[in-house]
mmCIF file of N, CA and C in Angstrom:
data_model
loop_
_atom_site.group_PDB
_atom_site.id
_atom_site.type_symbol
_atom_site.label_atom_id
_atom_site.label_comp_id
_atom_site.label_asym_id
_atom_site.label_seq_id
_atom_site.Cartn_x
_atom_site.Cartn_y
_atom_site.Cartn_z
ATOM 1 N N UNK A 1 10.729 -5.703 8.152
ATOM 2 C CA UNK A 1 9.349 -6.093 7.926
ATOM 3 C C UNK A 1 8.789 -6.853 9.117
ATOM 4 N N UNK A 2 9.582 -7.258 10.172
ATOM 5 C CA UNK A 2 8.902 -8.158 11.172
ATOM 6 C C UNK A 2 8.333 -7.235 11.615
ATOM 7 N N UNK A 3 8.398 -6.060 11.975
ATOM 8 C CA UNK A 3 7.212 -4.725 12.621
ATOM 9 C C UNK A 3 6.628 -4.630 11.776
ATOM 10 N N UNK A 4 5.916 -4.713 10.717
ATOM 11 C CA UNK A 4 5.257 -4.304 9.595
ATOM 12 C C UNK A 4 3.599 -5.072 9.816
ATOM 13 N N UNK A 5 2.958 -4.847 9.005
ATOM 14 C CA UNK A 5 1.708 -5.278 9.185
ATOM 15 C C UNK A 5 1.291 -5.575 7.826
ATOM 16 N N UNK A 6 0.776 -7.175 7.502
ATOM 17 C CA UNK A 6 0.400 -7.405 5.878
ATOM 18 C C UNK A 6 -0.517 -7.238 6.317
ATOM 19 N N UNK A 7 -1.209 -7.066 4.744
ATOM 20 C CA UNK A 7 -2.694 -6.139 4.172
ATOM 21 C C UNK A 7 -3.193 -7.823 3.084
ATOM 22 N N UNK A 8 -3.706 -8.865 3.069
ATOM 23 C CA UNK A 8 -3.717 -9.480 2.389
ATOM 24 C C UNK A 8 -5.133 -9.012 0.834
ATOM 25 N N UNK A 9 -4.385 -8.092 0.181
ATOM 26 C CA UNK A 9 -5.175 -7.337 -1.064
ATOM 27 C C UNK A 9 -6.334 -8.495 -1.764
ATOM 28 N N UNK A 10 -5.964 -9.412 -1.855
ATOM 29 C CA UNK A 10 -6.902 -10.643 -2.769
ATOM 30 C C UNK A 10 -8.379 -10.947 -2.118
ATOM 31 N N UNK A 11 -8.111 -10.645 -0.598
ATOM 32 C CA UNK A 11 -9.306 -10.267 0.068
ATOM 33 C C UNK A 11 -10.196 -9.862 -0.126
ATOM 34 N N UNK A 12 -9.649 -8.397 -0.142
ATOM 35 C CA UNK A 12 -10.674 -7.465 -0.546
ATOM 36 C C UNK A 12 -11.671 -7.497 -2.023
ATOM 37 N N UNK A 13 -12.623 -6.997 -2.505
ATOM 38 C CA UNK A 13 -13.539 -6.928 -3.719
ATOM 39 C C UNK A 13 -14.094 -7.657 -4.397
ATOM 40 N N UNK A 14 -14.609 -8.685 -3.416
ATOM 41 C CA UNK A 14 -14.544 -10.394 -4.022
ATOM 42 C C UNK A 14 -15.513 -10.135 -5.098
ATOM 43 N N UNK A 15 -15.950 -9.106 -5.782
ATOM 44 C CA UNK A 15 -16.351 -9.393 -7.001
ATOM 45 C C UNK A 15 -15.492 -9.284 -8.096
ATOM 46 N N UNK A 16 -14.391 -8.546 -7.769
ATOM 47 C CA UNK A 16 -13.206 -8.547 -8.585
ATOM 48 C C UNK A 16 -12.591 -9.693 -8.667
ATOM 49 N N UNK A 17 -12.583 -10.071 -10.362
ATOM 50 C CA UNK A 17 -11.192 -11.111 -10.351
ATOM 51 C C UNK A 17 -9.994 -11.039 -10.535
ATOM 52 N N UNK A 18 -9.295 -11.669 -9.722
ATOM 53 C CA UNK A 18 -7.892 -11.473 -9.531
ATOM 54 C C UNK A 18 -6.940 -11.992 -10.657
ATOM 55 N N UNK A 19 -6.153 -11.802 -11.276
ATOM 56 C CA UNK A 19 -5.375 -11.930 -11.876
ATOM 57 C C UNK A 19 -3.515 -12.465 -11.240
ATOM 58 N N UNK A 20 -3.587 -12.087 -10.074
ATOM 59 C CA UNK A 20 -2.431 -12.107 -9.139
ATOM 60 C C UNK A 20 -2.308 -12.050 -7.808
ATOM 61 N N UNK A 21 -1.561 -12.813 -7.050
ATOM 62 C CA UNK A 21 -1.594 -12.600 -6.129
ATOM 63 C C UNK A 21 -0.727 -11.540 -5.638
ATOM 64 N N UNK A 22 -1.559 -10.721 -4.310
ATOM 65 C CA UNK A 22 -0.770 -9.531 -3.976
ATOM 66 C C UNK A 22 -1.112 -9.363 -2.666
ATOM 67 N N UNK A 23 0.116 -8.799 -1.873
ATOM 68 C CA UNK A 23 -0.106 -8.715 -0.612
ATOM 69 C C UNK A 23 1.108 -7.523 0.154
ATOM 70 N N UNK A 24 0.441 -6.256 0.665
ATOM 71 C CA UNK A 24 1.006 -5.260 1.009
ATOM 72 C C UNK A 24 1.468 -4.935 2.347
ATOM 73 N N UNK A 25 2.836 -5.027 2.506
ATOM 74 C CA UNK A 25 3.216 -4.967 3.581
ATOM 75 C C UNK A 25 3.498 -3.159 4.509
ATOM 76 N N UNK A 26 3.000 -2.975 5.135
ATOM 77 C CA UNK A 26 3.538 -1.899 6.154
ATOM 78 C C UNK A 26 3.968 -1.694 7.108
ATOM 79 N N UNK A 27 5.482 -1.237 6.873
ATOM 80 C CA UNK A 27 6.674 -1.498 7.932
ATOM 81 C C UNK A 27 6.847 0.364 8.031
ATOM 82 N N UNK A 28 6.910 0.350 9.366
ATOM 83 C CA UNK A 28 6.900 1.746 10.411
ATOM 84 C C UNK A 28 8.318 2.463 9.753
ATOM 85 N N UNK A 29 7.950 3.473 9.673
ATOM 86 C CA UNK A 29 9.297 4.612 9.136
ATOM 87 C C UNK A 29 9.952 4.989 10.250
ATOM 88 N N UNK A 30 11.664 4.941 10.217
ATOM 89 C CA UNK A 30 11.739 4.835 11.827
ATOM 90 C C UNK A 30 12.593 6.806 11.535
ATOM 91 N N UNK A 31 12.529 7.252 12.593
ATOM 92 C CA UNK A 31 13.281 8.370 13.015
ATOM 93 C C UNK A 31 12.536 9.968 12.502
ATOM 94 N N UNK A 32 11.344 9.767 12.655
ATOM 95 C CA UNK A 32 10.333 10.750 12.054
ATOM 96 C C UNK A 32 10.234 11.392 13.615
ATOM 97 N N UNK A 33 9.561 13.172 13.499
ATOM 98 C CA UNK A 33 9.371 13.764 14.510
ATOM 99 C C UNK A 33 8.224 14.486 14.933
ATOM 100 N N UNK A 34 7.130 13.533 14.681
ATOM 101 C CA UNK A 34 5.720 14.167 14.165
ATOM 102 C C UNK A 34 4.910 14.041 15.378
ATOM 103 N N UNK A 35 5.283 13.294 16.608
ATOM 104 C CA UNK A 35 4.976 13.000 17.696
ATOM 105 C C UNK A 35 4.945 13.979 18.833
ATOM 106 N N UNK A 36 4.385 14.588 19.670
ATOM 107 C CA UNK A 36 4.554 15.481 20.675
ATOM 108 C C UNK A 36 5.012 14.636 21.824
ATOM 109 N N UNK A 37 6.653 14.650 22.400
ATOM 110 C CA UNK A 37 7.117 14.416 23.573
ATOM 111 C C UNK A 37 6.305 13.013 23.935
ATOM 112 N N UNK A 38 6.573 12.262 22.466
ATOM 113 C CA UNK A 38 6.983 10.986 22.703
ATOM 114 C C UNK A 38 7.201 10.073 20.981
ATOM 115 N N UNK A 39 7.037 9.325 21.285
ATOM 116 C CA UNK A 39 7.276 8.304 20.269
ATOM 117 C C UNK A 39 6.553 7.949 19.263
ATOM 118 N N UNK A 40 6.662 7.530 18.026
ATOM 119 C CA UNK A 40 5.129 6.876 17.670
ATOM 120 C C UNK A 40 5.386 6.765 15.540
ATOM 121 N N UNK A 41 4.904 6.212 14.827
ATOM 122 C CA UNK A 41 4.535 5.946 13.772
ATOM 123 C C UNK A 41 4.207 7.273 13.455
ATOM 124 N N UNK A 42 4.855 8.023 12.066
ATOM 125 C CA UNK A 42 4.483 8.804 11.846
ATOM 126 C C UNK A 42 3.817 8.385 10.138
ATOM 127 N N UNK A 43 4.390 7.209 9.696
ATOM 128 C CA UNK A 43 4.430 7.188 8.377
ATOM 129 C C UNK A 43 4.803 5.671 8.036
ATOM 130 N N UNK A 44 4.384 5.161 7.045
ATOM 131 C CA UNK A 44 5.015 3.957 6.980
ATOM 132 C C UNK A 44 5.218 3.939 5.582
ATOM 133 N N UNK A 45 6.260 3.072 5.456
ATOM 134 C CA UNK A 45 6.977 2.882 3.877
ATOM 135 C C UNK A 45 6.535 1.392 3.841
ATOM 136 N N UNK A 46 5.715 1.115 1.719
ATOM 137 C CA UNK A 46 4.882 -0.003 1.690
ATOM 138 C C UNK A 46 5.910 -0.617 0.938
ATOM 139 N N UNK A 47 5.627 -2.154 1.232
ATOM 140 C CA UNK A 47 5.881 -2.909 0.092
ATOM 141 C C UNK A 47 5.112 -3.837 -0.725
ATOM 142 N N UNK A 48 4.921 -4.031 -1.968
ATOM 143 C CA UNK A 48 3.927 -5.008 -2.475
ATOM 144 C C UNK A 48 4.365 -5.638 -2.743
ATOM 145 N N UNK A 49 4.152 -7.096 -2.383
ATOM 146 C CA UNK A 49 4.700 -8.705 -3.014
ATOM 147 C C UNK A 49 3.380 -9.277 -4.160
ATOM 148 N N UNK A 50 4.182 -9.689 -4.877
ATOM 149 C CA UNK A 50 3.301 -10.233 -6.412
ATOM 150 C C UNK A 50 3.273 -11.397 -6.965
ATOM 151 N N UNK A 51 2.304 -12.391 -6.834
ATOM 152 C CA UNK A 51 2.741 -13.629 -7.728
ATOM 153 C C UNK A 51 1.817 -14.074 -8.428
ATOM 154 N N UNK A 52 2.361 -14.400 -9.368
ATOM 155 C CA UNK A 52 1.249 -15.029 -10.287
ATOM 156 C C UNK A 52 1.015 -16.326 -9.760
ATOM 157 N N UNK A 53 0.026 -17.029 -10.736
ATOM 158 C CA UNK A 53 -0.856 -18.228 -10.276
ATOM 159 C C UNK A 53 -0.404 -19.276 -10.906
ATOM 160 N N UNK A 54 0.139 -19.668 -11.627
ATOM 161 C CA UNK A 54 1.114 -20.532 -12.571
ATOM 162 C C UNK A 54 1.564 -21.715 -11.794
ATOM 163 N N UNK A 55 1.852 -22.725 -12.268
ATOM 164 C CA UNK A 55 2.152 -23.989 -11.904
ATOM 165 C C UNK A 55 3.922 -23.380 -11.208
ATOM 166 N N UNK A 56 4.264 -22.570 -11.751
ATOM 167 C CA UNK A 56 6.171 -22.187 -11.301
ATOM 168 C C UNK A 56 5.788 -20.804 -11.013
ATOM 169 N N UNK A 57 5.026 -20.708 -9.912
ATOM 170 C CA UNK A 57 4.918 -19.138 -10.039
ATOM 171 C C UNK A 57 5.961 -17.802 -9.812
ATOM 172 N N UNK A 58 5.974 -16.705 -10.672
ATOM 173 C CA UNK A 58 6.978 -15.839 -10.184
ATOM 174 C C UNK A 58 6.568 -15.285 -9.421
ATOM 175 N N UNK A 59 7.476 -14.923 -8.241
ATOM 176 C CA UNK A 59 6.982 -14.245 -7.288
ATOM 177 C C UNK A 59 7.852 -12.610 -6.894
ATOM 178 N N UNK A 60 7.666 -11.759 -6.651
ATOM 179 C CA UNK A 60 8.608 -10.218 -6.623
ATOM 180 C C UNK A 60 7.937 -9.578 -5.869
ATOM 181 N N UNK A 61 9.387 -8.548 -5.114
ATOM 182 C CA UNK A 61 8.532 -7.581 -3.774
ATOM 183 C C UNK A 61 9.048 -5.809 -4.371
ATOM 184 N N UNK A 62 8.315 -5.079 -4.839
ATOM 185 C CA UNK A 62 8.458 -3.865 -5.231
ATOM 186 C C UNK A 62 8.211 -2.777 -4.002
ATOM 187 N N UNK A 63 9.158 -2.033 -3.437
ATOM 188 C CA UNK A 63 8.963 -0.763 -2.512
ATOM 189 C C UNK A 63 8.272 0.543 -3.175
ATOM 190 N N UNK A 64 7.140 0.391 -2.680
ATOM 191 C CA UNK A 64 5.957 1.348 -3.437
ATOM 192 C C UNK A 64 7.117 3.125 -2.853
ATOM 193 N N UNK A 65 6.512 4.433 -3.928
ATOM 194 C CA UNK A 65 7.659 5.177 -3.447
ATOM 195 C C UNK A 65 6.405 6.414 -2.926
ATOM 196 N N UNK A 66 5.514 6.215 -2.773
ATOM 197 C CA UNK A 66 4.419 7.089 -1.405
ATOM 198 C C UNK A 66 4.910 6.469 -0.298
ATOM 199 N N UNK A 67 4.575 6.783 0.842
ATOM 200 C CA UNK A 67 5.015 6.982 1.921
ATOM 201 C C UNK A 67 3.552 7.559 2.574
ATOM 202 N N UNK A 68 3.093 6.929 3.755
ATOM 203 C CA UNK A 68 1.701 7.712 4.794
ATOM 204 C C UNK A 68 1.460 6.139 5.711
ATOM 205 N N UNK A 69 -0.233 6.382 5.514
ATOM 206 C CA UNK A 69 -0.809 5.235 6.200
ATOM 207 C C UNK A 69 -2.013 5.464 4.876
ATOM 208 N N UNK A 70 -2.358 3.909 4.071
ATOM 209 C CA UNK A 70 -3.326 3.442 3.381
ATOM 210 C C UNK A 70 -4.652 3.480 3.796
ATOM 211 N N UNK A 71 -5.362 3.883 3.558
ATOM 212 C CA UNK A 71 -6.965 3.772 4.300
ATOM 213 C C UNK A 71 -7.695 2.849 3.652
ATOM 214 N N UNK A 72 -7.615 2.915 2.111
ATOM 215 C CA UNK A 72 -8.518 2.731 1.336
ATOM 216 C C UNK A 72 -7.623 2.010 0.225
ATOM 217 N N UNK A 73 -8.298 0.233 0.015
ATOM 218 C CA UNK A 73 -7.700 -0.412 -1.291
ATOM 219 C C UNK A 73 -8.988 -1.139 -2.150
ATOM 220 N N UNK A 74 -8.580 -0.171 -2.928
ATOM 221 C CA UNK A 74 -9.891 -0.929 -4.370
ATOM 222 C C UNK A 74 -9.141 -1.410 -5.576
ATOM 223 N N UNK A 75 -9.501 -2.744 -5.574
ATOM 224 C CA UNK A 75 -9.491 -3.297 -6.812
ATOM 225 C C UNK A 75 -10.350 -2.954 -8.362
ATOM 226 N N UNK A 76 -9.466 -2.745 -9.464
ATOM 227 C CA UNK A 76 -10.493 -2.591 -10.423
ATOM 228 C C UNK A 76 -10.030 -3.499 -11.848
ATOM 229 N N UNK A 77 -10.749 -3.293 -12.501
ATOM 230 C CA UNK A 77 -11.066 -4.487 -13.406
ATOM 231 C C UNK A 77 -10.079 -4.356 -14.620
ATOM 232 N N UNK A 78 -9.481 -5.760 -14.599
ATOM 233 C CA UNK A 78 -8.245 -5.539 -15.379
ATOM 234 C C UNK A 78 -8.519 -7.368 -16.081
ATOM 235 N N UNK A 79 -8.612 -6.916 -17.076
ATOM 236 C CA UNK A 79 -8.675 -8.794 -17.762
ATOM 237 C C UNK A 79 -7.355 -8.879 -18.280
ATOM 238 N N UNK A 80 -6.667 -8.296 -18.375
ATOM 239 C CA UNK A 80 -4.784 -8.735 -18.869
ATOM 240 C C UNK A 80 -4.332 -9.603 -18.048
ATOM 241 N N UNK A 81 -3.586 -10.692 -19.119
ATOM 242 C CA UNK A 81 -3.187 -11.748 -17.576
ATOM 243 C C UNK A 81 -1.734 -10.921 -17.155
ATOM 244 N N UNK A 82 -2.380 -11.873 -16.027
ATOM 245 C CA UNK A 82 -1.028 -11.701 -15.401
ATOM 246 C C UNK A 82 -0.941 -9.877 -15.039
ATOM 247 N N UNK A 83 -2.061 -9.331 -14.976
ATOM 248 C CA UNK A 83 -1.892 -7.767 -14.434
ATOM 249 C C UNK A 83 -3.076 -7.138 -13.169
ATOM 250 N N UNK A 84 -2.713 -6.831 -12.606
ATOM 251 C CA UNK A 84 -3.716 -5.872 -11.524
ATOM 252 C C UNK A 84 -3.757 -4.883 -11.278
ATOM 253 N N UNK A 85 -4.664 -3.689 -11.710
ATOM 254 C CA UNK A 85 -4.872 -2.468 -11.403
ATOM 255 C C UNK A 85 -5.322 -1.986 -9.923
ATOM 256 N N UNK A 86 -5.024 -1.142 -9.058
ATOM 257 C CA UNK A 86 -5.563 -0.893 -7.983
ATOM 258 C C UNK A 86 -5.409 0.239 -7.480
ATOM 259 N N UNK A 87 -6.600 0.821 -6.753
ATOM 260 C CA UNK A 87 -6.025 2.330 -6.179
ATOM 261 C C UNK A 87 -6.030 2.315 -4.798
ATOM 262 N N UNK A 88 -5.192 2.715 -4.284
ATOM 263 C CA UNK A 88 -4.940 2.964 -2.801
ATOM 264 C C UNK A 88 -5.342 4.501 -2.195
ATOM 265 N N UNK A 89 -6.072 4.639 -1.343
ATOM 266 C CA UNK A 89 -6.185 6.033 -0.731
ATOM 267 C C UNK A 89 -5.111 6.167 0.260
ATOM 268 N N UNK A 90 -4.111 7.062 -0.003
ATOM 269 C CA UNK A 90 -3.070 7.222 1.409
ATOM 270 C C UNK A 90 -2.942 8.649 2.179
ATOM 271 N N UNK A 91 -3.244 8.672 3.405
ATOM 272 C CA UNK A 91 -3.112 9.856 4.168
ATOM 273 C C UNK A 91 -1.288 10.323 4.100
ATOM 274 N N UNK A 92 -0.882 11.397 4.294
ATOM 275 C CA UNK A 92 0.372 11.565 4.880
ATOM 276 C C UNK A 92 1.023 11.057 5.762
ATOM 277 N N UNK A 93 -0.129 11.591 6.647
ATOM 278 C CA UNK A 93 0.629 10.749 8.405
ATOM 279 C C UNK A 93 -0.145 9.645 8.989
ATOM 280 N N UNK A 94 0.060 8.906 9.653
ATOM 281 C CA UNK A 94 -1.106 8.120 10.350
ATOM 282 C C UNK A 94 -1.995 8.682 11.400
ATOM 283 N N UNK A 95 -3.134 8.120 11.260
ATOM 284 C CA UNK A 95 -4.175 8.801 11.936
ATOM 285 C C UNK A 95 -3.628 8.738 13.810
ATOM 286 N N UNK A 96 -2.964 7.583 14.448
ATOM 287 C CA UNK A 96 -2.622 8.034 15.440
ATOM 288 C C UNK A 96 -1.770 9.778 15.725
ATOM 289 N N UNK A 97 -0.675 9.589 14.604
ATOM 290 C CA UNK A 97 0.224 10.916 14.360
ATOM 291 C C UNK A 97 -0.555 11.799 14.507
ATOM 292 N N UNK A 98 -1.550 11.975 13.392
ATOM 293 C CA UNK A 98 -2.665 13.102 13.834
ATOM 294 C C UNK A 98 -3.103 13.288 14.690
ATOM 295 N N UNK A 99 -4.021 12.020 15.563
ATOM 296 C CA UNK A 99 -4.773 12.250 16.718
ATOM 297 C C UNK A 99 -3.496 13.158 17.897
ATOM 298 N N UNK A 100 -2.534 12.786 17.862
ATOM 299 C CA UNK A 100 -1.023 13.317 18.809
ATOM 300 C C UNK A 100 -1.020 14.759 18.682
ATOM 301 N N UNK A 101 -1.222 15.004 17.516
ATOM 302 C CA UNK A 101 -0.460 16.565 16.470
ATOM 303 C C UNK A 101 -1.272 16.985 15.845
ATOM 304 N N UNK A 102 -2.188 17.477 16.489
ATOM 305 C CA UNK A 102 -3.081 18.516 15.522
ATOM 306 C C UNK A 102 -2.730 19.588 14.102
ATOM 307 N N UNK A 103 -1.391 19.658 15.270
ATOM 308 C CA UNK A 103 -0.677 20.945 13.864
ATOM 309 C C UNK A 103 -0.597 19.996 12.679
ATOM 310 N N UNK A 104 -0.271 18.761 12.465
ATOM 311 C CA UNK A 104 0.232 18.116 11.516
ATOM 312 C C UNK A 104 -0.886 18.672 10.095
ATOM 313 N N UNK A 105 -0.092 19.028 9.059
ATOM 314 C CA UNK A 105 -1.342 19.270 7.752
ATOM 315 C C UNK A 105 -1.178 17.740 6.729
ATOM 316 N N UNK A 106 -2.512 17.076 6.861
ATOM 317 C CA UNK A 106 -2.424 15.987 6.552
ATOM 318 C C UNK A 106 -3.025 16.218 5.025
ATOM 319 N N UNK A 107 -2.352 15.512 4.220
ATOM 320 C CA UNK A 107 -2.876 15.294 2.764
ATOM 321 C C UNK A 107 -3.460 14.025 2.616
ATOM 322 N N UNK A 108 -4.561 13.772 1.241
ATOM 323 C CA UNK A 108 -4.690 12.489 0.984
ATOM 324 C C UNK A 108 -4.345 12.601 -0.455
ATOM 325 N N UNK A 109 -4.023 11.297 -0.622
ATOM 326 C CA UNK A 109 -3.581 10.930 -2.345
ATOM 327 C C UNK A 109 -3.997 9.515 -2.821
ATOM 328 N N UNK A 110 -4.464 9.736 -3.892
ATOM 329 C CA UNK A 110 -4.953 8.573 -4.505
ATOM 330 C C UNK A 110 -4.101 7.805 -5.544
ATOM 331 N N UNK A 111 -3.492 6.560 -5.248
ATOM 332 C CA UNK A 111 -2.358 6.360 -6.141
ATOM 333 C C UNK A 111 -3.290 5.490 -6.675
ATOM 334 N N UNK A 112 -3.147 5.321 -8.473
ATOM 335 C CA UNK A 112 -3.125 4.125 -9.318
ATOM 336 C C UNK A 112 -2.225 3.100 -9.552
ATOM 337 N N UNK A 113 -2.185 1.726 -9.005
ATOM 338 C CA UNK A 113 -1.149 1.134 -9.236
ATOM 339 C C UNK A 113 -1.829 0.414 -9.949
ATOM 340 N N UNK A 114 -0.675 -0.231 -11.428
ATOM 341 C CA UNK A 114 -0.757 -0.966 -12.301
ATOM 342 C C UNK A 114 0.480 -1.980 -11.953
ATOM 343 N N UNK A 115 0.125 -3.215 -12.134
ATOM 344 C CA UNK A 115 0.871 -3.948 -11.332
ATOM 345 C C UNK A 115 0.681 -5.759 -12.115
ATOM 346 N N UNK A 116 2.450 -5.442 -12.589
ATOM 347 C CA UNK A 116 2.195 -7.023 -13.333
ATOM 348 C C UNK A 116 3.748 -7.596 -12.339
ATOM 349 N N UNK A 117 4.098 -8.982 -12.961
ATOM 350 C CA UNK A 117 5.758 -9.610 -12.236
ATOM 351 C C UNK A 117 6.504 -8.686 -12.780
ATOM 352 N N UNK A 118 6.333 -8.109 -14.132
ATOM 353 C CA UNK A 118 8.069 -7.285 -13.988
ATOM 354 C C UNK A 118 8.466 -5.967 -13.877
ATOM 355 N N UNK A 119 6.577 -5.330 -13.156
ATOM 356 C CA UNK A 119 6.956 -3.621 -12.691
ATOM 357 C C UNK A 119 5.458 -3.597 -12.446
ATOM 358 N N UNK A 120 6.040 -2.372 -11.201
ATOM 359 C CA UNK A 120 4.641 -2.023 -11.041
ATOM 360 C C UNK A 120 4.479 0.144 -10.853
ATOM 361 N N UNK A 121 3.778 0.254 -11.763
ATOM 362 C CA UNK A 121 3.260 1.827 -12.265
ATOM 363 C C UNK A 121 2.826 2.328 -11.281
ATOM 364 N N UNK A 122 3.033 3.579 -10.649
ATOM 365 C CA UNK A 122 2.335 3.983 -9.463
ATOM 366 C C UNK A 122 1.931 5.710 -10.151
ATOM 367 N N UNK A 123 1.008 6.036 -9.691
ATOM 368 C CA UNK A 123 0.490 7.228 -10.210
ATOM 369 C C UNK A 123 -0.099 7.973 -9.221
ATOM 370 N N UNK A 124 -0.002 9.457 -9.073
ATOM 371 C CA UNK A 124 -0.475 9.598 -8.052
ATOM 372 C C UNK A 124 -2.066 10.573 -8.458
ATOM 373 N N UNK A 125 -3.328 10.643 -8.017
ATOM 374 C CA UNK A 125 -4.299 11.702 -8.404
ATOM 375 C C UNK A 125 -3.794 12.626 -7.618
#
């Protein structure tokens, strides 16, 4: 994770209220070959860290099981304590990968994550 890049999620939708704290890390997938005659990020594998707000808060890091580069994080409205719904837009490859590799056929997917301390639901559209 020290190569990785946090996403601090609580940020984003400030009309949304948060229920939890959450914060998504993206650490580079190493040994991918999506690069033309050189090097480079093809994909990154996420992780989400979770804590509630509680005087003893629990805190947990779940390895989301998509795999790309995230474009897009929306919060949506969840009044359950202690729960956060959210959808992520994720490309396949990262847009550098692409810009490299035209050939590359890039997908997008829209995951639903439902997301409390003792699991988090991932769904894909």
């Amino acid at each position: 994770m020290a190569y990785g890049q946090r996403i601090e999620l609580d940020a984003l939708d400030p009309a949304v209220e948060k229920n939890l704290l959450l914060r998504l890390y993206a650490v580079p997938r190493a040994g991918e070959q999506c690069f033309v005659e050189t090097q480079g990020v093809c994909a990154n594998t996420y992780y989400l860290s979770v804590s509630t707000f509680d005087e003893a808060p629990v805190a947990v890091v779940y390895r989301l099981k998509h795999t790309g580069e995230v474009r897009v994080v929306r919060w949506l409205e969840d009044t359950t304590v202690d729960q956060a719904t959210i959808t992520l837009t994720m490309d396949r490859y990262t847009a550098l990968a692409r810009q490299n590799n035209p050939a590359l056929e890039n997908t997008t997917t829209e995951l639903r994550l439902v997301v409390t301390p003792a699991a988090v639901v991932e769904a894909a559209k």
